[in-house]
XYZ file of C-alpha atoms in Angstrom:
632
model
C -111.780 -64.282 -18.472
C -111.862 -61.384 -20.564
C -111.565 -57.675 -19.527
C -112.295 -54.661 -21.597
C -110.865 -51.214 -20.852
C -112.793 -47.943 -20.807
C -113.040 -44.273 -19.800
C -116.487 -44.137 -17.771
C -118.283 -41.211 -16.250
C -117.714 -40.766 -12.719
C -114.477 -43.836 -12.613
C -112.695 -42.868 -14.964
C -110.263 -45.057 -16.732
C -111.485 -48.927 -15.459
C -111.321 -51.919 -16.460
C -114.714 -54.186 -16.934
C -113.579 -57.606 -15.995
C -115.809 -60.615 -17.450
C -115.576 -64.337 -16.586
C -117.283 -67.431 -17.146
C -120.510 -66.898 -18.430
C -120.257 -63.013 -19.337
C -116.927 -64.132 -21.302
C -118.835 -66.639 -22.861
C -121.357 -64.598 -24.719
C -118.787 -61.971 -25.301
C -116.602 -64.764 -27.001
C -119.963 -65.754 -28.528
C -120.478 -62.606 -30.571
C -116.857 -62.012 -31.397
C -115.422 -58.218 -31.576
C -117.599 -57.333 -34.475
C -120.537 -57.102 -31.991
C -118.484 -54.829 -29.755
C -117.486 -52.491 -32.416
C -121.142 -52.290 -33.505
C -122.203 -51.281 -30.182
C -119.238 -48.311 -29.953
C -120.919 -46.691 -33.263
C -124.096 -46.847 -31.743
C -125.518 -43.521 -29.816
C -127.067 -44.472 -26.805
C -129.851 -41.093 -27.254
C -130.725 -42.917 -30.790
C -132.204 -40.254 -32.959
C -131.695 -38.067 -30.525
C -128.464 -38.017 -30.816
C -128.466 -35.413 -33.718
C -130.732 -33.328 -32.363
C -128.284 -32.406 -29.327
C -124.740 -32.452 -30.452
C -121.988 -33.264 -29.250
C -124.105 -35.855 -26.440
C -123.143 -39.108 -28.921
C -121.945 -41.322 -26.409
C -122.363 -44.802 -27.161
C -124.266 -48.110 -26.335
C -121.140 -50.107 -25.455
C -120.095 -46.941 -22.977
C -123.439 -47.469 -21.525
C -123.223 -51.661 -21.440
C -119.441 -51.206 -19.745
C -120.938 -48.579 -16.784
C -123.449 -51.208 -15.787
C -121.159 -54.261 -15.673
C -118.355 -52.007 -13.797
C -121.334 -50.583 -11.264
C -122.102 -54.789 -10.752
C -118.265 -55.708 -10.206
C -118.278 -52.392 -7.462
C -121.244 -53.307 -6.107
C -120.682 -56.172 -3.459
C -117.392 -54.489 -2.985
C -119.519 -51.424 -1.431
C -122.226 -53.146 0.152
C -120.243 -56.101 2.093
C -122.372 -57.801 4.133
C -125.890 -56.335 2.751
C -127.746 -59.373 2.326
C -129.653 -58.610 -0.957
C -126.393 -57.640 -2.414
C -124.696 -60.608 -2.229
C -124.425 -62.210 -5.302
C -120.973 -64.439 -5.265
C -122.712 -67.304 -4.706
C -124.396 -69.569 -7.869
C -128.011 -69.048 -9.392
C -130.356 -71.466 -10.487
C -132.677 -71.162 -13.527
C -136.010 -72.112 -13.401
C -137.211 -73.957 -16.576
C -134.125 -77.206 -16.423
C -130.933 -77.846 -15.074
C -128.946 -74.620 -15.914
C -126.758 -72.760 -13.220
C -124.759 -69.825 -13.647
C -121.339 -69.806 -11.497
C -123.012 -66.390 -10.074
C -125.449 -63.393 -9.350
C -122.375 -61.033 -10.553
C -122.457 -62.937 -13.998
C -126.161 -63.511 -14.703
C -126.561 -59.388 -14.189
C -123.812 -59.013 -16.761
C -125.238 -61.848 -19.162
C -128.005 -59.907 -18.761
C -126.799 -56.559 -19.786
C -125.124 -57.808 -22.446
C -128.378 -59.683 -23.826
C -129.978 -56.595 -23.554
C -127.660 -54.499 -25.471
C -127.774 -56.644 -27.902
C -131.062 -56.346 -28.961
C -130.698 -52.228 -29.969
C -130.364 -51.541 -33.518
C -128.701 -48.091 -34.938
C -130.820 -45.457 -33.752
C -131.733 -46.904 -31.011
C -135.833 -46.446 -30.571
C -136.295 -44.785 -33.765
C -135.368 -47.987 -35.791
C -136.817 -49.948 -33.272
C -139.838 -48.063 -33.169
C -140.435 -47.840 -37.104
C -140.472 -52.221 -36.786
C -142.575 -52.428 -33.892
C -145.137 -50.549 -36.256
C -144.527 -52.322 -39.558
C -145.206 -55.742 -37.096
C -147.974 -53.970 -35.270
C -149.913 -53.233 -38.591
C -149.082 -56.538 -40.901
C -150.450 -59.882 -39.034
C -148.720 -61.545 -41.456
C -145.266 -60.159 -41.180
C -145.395 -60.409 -37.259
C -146.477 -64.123 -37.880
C -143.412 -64.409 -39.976
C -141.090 -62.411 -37.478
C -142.172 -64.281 -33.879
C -141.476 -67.703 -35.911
C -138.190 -67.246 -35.482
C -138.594 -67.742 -31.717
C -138.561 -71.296 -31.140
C -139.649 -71.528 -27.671
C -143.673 -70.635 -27.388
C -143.866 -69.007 -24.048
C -141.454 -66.629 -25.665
C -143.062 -66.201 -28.478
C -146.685 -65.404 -26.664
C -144.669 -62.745 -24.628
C -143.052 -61.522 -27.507
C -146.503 -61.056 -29.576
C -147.774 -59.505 -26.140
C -144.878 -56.606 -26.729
C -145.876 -56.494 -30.686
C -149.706 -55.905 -29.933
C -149.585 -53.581 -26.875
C -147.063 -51.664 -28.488
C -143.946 -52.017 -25.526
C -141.761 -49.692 -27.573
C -139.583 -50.065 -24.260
C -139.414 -53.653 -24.256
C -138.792 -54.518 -28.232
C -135.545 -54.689 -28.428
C -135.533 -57.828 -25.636
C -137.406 -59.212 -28.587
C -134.763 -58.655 -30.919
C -132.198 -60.060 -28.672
C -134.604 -63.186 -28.722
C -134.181 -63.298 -32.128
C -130.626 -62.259 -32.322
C -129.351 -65.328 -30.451
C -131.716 -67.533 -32.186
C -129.902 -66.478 -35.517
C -126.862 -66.454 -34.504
C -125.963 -69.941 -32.930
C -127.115 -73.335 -34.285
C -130.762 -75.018 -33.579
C -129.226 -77.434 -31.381
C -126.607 -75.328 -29.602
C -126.472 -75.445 -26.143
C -125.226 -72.237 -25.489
C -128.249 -71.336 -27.503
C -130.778 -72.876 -24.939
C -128.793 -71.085 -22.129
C -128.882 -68.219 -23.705
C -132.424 -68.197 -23.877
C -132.873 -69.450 -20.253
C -131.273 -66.279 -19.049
C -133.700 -63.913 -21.020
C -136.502 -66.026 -19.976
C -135.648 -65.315 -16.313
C -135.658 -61.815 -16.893
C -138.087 -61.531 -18.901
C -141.217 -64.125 -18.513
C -143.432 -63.668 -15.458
C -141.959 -65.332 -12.539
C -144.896 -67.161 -11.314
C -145.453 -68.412 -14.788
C -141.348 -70.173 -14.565
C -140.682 -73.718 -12.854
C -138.365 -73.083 -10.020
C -137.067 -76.181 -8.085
C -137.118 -74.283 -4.681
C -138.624 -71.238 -3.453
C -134.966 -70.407 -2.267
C -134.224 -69.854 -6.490
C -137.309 -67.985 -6.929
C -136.380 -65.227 -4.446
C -132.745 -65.044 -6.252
C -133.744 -64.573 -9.621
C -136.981 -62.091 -8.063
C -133.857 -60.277 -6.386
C -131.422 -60.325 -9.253
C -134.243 -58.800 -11.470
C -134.941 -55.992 -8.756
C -130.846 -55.263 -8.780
C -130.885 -55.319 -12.706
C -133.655 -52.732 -12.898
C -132.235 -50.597 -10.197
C -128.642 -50.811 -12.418
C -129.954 -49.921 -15.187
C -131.573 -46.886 -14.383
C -128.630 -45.693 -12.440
C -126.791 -46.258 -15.564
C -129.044 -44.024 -17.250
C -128.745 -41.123 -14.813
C -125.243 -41.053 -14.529
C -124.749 -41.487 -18.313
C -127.222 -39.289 -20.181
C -126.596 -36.611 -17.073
C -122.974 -36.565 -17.157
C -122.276 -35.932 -21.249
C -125.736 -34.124 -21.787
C -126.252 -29.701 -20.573
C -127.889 -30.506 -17.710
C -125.980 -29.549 -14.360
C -126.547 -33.052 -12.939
C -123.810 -35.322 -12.012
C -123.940 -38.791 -9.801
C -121.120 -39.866 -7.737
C -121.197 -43.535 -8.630
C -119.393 -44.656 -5.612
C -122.545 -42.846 -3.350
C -125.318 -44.187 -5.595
C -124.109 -47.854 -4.868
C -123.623 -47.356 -1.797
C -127.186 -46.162 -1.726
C -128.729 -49.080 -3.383
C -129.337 -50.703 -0.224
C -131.987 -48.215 0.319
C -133.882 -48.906 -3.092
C -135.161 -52.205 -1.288
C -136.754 -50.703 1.803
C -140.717 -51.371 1.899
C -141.141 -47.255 1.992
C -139.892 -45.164 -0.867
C -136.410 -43.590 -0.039
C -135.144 -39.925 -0.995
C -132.775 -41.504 -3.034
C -135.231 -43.329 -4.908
C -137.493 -40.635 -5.307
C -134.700 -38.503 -6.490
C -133.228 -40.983 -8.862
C -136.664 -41.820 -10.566
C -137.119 -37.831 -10.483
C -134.203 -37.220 -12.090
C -134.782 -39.997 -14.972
C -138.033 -38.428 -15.361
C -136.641 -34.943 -16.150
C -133.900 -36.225 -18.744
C -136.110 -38.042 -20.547
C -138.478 -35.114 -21.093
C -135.126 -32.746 -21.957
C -133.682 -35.120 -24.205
C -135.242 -38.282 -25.198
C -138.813 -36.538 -25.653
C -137.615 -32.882 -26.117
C -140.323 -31.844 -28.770
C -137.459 -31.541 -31.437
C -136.200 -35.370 -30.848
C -139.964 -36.281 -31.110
C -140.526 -34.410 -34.621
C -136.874 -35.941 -34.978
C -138.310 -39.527 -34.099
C -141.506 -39.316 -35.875
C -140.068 -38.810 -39.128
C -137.683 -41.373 -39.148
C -141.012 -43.513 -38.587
C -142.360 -41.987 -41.597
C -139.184 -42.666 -43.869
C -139.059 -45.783 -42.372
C -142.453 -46.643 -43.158
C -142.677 -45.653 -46.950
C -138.970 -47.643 -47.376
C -141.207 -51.201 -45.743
C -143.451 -50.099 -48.292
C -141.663 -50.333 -50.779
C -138.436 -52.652 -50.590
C -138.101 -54.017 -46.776
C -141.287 -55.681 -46.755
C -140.017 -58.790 -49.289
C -137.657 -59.451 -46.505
C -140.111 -61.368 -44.446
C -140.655 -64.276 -46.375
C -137.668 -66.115 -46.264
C -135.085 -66.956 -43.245
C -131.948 -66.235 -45.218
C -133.686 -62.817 -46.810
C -134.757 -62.016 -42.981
C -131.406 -62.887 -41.824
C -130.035 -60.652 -44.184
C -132.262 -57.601 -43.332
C -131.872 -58.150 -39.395
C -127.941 -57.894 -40.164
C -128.578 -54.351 -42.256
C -131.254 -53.042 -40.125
C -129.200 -53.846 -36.699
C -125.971 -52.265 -38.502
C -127.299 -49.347 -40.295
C -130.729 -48.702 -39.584
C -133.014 -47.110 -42.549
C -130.644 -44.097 -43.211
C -130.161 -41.100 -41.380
C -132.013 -39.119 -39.336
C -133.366 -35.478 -40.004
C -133.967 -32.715 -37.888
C -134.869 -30.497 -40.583
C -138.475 -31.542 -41.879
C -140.684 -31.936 -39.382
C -140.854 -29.099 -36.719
C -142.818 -29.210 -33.082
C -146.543 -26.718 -33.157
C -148.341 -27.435 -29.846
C -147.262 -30.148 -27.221
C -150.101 -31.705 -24.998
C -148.607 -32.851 -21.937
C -151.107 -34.884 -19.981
C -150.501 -36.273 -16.894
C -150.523 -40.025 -15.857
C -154.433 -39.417 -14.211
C -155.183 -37.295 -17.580
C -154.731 -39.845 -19.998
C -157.907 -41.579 -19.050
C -159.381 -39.295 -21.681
C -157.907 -42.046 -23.973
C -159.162 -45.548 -22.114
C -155.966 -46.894 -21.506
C -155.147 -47.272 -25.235
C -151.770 -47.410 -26.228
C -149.284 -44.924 -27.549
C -149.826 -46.606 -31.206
C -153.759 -46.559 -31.464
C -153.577 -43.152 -29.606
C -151.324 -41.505 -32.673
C -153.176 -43.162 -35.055
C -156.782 -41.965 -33.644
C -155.246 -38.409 -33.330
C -153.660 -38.208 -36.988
C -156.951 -39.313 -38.518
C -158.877 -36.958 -36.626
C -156.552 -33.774 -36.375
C -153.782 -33.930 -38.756
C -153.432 -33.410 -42.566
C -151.774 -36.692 -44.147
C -147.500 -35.086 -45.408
C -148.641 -31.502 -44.085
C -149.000 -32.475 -39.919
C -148.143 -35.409 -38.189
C -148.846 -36.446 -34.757
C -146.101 -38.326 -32.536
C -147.376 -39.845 -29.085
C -144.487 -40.484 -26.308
C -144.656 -42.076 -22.922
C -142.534 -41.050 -20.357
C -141.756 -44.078 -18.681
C -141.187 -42.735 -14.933
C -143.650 -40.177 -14.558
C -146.082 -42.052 -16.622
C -146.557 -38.728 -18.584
C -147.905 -38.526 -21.858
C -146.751 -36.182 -24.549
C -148.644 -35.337 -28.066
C -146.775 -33.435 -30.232
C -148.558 -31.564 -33.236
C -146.232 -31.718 -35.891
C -145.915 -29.644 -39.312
C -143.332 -30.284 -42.380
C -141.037 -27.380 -42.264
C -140.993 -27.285 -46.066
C -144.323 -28.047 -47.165
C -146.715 -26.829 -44.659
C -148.883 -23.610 -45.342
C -150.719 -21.231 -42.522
C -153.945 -23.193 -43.704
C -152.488 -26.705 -42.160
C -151.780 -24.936 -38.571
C -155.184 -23.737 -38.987
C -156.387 -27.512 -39.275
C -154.760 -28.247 -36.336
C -156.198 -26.149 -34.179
C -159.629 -26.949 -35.894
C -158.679 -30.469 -35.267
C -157.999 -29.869 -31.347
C -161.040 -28.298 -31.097
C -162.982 -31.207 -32.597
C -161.415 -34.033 -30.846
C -160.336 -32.615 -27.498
C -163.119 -30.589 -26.478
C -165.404 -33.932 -26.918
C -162.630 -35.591 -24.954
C -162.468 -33.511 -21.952
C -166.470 -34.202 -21.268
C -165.726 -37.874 -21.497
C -163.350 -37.173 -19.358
C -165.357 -35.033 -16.974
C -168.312 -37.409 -17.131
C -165.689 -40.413 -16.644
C -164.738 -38.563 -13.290
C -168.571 -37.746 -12.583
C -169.564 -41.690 -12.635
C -166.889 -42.713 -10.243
C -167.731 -40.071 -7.677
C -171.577 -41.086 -8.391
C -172.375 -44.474 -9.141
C -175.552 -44.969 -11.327
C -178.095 -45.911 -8.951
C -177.048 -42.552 -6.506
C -177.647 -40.487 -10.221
C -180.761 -41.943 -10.539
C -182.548 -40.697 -8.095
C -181.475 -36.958 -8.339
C -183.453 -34.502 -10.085
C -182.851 -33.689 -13.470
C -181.428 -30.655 -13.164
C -179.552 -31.163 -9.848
C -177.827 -34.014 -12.401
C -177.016 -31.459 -14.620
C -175.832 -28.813 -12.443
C -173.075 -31.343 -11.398
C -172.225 -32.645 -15.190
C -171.790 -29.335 -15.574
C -169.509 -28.602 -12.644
C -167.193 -31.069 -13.472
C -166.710 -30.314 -16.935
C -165.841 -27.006 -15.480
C -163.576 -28.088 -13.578
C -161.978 -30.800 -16.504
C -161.488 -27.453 -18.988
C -159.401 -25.712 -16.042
C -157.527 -29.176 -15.956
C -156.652 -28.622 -19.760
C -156.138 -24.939 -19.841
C -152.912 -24.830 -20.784
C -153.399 -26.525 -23.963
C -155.372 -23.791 -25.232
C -153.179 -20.897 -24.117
C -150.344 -22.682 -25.633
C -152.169 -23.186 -28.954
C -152.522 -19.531 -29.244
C -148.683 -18.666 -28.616
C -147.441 -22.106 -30.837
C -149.787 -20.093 -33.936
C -148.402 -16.223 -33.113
C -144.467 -18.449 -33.517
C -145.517 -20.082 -36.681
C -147.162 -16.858 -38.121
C -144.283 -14.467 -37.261
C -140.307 -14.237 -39.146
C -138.238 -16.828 -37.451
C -135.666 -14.517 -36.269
C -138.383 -13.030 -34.550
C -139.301 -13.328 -30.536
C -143.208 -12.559 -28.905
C -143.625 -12.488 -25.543
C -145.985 -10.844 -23.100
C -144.507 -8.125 -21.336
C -147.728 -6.785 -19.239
C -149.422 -8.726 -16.762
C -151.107 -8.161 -13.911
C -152.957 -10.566 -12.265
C -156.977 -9.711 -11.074
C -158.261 -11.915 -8.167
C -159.660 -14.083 -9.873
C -157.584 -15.496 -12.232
C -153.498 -16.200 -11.893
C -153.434 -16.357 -15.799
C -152.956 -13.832 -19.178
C -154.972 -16.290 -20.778
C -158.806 -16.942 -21.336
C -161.272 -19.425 -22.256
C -164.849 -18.734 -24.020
C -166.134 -21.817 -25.057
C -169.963 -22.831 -26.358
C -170.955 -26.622 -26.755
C -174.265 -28.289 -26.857
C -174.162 -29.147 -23.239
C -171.836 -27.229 -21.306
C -170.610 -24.185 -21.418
C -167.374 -22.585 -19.725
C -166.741 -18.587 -20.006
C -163.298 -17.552 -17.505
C -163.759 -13.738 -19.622
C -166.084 -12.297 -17.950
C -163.436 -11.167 -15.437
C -161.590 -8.832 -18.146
C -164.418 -6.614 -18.229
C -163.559 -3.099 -18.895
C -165.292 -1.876 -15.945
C -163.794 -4.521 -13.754
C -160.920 -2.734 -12.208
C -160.391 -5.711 -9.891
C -157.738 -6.652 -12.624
C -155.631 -4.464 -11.878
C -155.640 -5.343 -7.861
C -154.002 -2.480 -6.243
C -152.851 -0.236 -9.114
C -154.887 2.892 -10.162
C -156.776 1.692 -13.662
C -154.887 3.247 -16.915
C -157.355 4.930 -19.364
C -155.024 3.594 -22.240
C -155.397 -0.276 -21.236
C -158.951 0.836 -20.481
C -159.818 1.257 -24.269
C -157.374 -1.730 -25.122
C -159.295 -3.569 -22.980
C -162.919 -2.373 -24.264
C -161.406 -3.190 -27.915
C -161.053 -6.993 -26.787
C -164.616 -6.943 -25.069
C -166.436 -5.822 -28.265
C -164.066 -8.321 -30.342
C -165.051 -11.324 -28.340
C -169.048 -9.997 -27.674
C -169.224 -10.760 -31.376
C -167.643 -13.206 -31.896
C -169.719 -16.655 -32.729
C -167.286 -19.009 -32.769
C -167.668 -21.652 -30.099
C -164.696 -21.654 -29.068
C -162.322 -18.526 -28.042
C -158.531 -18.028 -26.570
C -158.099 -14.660 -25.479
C -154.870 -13.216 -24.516
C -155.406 -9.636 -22.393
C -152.018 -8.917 -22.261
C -149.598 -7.361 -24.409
C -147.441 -9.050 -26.828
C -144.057 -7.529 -28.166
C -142.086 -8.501 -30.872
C -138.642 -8.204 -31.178
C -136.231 -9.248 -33.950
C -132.876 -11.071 -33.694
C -130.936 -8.363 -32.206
C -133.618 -7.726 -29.401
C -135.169 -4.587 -30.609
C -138.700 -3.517 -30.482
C -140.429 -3.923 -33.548
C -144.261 -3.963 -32.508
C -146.103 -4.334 -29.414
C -150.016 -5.736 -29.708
C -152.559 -4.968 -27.502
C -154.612 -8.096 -27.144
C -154.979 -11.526 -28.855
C -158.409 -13.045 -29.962
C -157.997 -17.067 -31.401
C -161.452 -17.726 -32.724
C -161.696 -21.546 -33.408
C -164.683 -23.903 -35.163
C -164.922 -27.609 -36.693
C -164.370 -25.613 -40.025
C -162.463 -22.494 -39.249
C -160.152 -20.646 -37.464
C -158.984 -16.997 -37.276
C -156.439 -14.611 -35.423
C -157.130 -11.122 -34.467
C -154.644 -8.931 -33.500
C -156.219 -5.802 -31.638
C -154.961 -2.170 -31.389
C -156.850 0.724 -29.299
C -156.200 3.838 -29.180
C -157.076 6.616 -26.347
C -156.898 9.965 -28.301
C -159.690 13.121 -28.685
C -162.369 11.595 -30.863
C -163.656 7.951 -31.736
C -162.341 8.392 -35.717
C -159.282 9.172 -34.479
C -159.422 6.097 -32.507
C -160.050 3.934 -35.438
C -158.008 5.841 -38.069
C -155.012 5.390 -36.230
C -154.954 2.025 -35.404
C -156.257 1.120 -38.625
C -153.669 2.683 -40.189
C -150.490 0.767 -37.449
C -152.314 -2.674 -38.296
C -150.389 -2.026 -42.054
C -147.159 -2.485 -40.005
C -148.412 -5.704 -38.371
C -149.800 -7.152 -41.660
C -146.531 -6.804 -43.542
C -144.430 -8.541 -40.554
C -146.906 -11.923 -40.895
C -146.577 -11.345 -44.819
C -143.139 -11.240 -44.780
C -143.000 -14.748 -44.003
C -146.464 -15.850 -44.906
C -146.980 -13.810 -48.682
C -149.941 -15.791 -49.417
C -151.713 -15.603 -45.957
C -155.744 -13.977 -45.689
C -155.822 -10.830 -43.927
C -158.524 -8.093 -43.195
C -158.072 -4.959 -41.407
C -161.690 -4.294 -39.388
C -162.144 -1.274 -37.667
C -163.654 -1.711 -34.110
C -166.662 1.304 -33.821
C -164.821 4.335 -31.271
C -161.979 1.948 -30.117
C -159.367 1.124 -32.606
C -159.202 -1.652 -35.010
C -158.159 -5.251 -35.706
C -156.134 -7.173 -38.316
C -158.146 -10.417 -38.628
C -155.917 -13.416 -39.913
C -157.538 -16.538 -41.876
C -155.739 -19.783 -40.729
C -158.511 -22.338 -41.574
């Protein structure tokens, strides 16, 4: 028996207590292993983004094994829970003295297999593998046994970020114990019966099928409590778990319907691994250790995979140390496109690898913007993150992104749409509408696909006005008022071959419907003419209009300029800004004059930061003018 002692969130001081086959493996890999696990942050990467939350993968191993040595002692006679008695293993003769111990031999295992830096490390192999056959060949041949090695090449080529590091603890045990060890071969058995299909595993009864099909649903249900509690606990978030409750609760996790403690534990798991985990800044974070990571295979870690004692050598380095340190610093977050689980059909079920690598071809510029692609594992949400180097990157490279959106997405969305047309209408029902009835309803449901994705273009517009302004700097829109037809400051004008969508006409000057119940002001009146004559000629296919006012505001939170309307003008080849002031006065040249003569003020704040940047001040005939900003 061996116990190790530990200050845990919500226990407090406890001690873990590990017996026969637990003990075993901990015996097995020796205190080294232990301390190795204490120096490694649980968040990964992450961990430097939000400081001070750098709690560690052994605190997060010891809250698992304490929540399975509490939880028959709060769930006495709960059949699913009871697991004193002994498990067999499918695939040969091996028993383990207990469900309590396999579920600890099992978080062990699976700690194990993380490296320093958690997914970032992790990550950066799963690519180097995922784009050199013959390195991967190399890498699964240290996995003896070939129904691991098929499921192991399965994780490799469908990119199961989540899963690699089972794949490493594969490995891992492999290296560490003798080829004819039979601690190794038990080893193994227990990650087999976690990890290999069960149907696919030789069970001698159907009585040790259900066990280890139970012992896997307790396992998963341990973890992610684990998670909660842990990452909740140390990180800002006001979210705490009273361990003691939550096992208590676990009963419920088994019921055929989905409980409210379920839901809310799932929900919750969700929500910190959008705030932390895939926070935009640990993604930038993330992706550029992948980059660093990549040039160093490049260039030295690549000879590694030739030889077992030269790959022995590099698993012990990159498990230790990974490839250096993490920066926050280079690469910073532009636009995030969040898609929903239902959305991402826009990308046929490809995966997270192919999707970054399709999207960084087509939108990014190679060292200047990056693209980083994260799946949020409960809500099924996917996240792209438009990335620029902090250092390097010039107004002309933001412009290319939004070129790049506009190229890519826009042809997306009526895949999309027309991928939601065919399942509502099946071929042979299209076939025998007329023409124009068919187009009618292409049409409709592209409409209705851009409104989907409407957020992506309003938040392209306010991720350029942040990149164009000082840092210290703040814009925000201070004026809204909704009309009745839209709930939104922001509008869409766009002109394709086949479709077109138009949500502007509603911000017609002579529509006083925007203003609902208020009596029309003959100052937002000409502000709002100004942005009618900007976008009538306008020929850019595709326009983000923003009615409302921005103001600017420097660190200390005073006013430094307020802008009367927003005009993003976007193309394949080009894109512009154009920021709009009217004026109301006596004459038309007054008009004009004056605002001409404010746009100086507005010039010299983007120039401030941007000295190099294109500008032209235009004046708009009797209204006021415009400061027209080249991006692209």
């Amino acid at each position: 028996m061996k116990k190790i002692s530990a200050t845990l969130p919500a226990l407090g001081a406890y001690t873990v207590p590990f017996y026969k086959e637990s003990a075993k493996i901990l015996e097995f890999l020796g205190e080294k292993e232990i301390n190795r696990l204490s120096k490694i942050a649980h968040l990964g990467t992450a961990a430097s983004v939000f400081t001070g939350i750098n709690h560690s993968r052994l605190e997060y191993l010891l809250l698992q094994c304490a929540i399975i040595n509490l939880l028959p002692k709060f769930n006495l006679g709960t059949e699913q829970f009871a697991i004193g008695g002994k498990v067999k293993l499918a695939g040969g003769n091996y028993q383990v003295s207990s469900g309590e111990e396999l579920l600890k031999c099992w978080a062990i295992l699976g700690n194990l297999g993380h490296a320093q830096y958690t997914y970032g490390v992790e990550r950066s192999l799963l690519s180097y593998l995922r784009r050199n056959p013959r390195s991967q060949r190399f890498f699964l041949s240290m996995i003896q046994q070939p129904d691991l090695k098929k499921w192991g090449k399965r994780v490799i080529d469908s990119y199961q970020d989540v899963d690699f590091h089972w794949l490493l603890s594969i490995i891992r045990v492999s290296q560490y114990l003798p080829p004819r060890s039979r601690d190794k071969g038990l080893f193994i058995q227990y990650l087999k019966n976690l990890l290999l299909p069960l149907d696919g595993l030789n069970f001698q009864s159907h009585t040790d099928h259900y066990k280890i099909y139970r012992l896997r649903k307790i396992f998963e249900k341990i973890r992610l409590l684990s998670l909660v509690t842990l990452d909740s606990y140390y990180s800002h978030h006001p979210v705490r778990y009273q361990i003691s409750t939550a096992i208590m609760d676990l009963e419920n996790l088994f019921s055929i319907q989905e409980t409210g403690f379920e839901s809310l534990l799932i929900q919750t798991a969700s929500w910190l691994a959008d705030e932390l985990y895939m926070h935009p800044t640990s993604a930038a974070t993330l992706r550029y250790y992948e980059i660093k990571s990549s040039l160093k295979f490049s260039k030295y870690y690549n000879k590694f995979f030739f030889s077992i004692k030269d790959f022995k050598d590099f698993m012990n380095n990159f498990m230790n140390n990974g490839f250096g340190q993490p920066s926050t610093a280079h690469l910073k977050a532009f636009l995030r496109i969040s898609l929903l689980d239902r959305q991402t059909e826009i990308f046929s079920n490809k995966d997270t690898y192919i999707i970054r690598n399709l999207l960084e071809k087509e939108i990014s510029k190679p060292r200047k913007t990056r693209v980083s692609v994260l799946k949020n594992p409960f809500s099924k949400s996917l996240y792209i993150d438009l990335l620029y180097d902090y250092y390097e990157s010039k107004p002309s490279d933001i412009g290319q992104l939004c070129c790049g959106v506009y190229s890519w997405f826009i042809p997306a969305i009526k895949e999309y749409a027309n991928s939601k047309f065919r399942k509502l209408f099946p071929q042979e029902r299209i076939d025998i509408l007329p023409l124009r009835i068919q187009k009618n309803l292409s049409s409709r449901f592209f409409q209705q696909s851009i409104k989907e994705f409407h957020s992506v273009f309003s938040q392209m517009m306010e991720s350029t006005i942040k990149y164009l302004i000082p840092e210290e700097f703040t814009a925000s829109i201070i004026e809204f008022i909704p009309s009745s037809k839209e709930e939104q400051p922001f509008f869409i004008k766009l002109k394709s071959d086949e479709f077109h969508y138009n949500n502007i006409q509603s911000i017609r000057s002579d529509n006083f419907s925007i203003y609902n119940k208020f009596k029309p002001d003959m100052d937002r009146v000409q502000e709002l003419k100004a942005v009618e004559h900007v976008i009538r000629y306008s020929h850019f296919p595709l326009i983000i209009v923003c009615i409302d006012k921005f103001v600017l505001r420097n660190s200390n939170g005073k006013h430094i300029a307020e802008w009367d309307g927003i005009v993003l003008e976007v193309s394949a080849q080009k894109a512009y800004l154009n920021i709009i002031e009217a004026k109301n006065k006596s004459t038309g040249h007054q008009n004009e004059k004056e605002a001409f003569d404010q746009l100086i003020k507005y010039r010299n704040i983007i120039k401030s930061k941007h000295e190099k940047i294109e500008t032209q001040r235009l004046r708009i005939p009797t209204l006021g003018a415009k400061l027209k900003i080249k991006l692209y």
